[in-house]
GROMACS .gro file of C-alpha atoms in nm:
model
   97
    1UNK     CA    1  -0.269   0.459   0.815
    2UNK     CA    2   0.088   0.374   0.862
    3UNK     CA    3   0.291   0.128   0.594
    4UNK     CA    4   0.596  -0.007   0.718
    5UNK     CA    5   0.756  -0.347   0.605
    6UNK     CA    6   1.131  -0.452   0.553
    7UNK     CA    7   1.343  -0.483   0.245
    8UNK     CA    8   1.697  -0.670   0.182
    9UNK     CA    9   1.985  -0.578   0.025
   10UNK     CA   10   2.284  -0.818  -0.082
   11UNK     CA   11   2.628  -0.659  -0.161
   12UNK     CA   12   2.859  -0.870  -0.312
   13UNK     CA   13   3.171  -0.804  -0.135
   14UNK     CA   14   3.451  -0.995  -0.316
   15UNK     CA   15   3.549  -1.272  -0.532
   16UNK     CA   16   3.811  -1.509  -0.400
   17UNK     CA   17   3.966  -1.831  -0.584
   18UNK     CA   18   3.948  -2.119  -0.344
   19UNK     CA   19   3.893  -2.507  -0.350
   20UNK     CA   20   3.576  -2.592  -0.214
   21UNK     CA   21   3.494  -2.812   0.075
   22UNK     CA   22   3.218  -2.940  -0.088
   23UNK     CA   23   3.321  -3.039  -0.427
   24UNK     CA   24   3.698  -3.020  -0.405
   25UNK     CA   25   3.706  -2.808  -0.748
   26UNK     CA   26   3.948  -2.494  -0.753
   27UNK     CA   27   3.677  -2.197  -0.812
   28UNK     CA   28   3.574  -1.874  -0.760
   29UNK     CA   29   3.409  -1.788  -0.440
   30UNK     CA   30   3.215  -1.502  -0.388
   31UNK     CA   31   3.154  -1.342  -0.087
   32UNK     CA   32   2.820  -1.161   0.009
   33UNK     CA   33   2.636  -0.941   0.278
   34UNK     CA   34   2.278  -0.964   0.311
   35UNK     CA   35   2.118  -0.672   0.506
   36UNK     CA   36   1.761  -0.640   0.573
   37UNK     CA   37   1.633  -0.300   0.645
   38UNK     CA   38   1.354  -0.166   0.783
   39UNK     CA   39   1.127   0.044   0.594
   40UNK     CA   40   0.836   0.305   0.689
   41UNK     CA   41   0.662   0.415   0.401
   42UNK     CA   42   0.907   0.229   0.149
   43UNK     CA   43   1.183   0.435   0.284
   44UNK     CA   44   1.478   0.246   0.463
   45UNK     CA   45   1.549   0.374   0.820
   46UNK     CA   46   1.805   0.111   0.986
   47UNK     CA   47   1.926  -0.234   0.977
   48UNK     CA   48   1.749  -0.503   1.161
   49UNK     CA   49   1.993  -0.823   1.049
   50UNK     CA   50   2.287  -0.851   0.869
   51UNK     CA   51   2.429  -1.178   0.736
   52UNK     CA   52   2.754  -1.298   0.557
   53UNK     CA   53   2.814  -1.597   0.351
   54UNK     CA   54   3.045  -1.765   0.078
   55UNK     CA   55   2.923  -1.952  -0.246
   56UNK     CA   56   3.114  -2.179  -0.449
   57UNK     CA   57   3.038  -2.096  -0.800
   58UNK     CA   58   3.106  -2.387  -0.941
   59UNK     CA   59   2.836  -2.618  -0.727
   60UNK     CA   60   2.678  -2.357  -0.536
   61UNK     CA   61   2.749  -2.443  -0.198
   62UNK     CA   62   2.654  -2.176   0.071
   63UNK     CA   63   2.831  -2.164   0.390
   64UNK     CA   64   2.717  -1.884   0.650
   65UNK     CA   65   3.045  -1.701   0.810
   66UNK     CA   66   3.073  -1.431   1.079
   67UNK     CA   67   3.113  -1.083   1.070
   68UNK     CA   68   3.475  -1.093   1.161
   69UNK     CA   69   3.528  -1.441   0.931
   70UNK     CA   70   3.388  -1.178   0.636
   71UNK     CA   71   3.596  -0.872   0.706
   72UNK     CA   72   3.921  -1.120   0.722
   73UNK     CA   73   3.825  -1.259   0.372
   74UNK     CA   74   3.794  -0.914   0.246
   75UNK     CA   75   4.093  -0.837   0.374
   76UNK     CA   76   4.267  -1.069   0.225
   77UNK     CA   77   4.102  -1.035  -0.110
   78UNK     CA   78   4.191  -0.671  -0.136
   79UNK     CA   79   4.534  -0.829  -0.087
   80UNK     CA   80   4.532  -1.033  -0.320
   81UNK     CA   81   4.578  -1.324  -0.105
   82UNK     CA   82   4.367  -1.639  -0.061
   83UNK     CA   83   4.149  -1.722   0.224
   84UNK     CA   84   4.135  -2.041   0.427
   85UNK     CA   85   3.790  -1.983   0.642
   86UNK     CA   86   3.610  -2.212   0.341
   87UNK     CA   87   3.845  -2.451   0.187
   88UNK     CA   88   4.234  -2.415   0.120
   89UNK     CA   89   4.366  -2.162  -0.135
   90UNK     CA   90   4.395  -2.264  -0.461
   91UNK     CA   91   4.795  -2.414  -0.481
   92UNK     CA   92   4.993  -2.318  -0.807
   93UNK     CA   93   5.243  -2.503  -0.930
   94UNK     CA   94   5.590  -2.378  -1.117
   95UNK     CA   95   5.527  -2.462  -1.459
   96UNK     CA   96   5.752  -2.770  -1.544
   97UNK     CA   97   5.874  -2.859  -1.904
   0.00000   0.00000   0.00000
């Protein structure tokens, strides 16, 4: 008797601030990698899919992205910059008295 089967995974990859497409609120983004594995007796061997996507926190709209749409995001999240693959980064203004 063999058991095999598949399992996911999601990493969360990074959190950027962005103004959604959807909604057109300034919010925080985050930015996840679902991998689904497969598994032969409930151990996980190798990867059969891997997806990437962006949710709006705020109304929790989804929007699937591409491997190298991802890594650029990250990329610019680790520095410290805003992305534009899902909306426009957030604009701050100089503080005016």
């Amino acid at each position: 008797m063999i058991i095999f089967g598949t399992k996911g995974y999601l990493y969360q990859l990074a959190i950027l601030t962005l103004v959604c497409g959807r909604c057109g609120n300034p919010s925080a983004h985050t930015l996840r990698k679902r991998v689904t594995k497969f598994t032969l007796f409930f151990v996980p061997l190798f990867p059969i899919s891997t997806k990437y996507a962006m949710q709006c926190t705020f109304c929790g709209a989804e929007q699937k992205l591409v491997k190298e749409q991802a890594e650029q995001l990250q990329a610019q999240a680790a520095g410290g910059q805003g992305g534009q693959a899902y909306g426009q980064p957030q604009q701050q203004q100089p503080y005016q008295s």
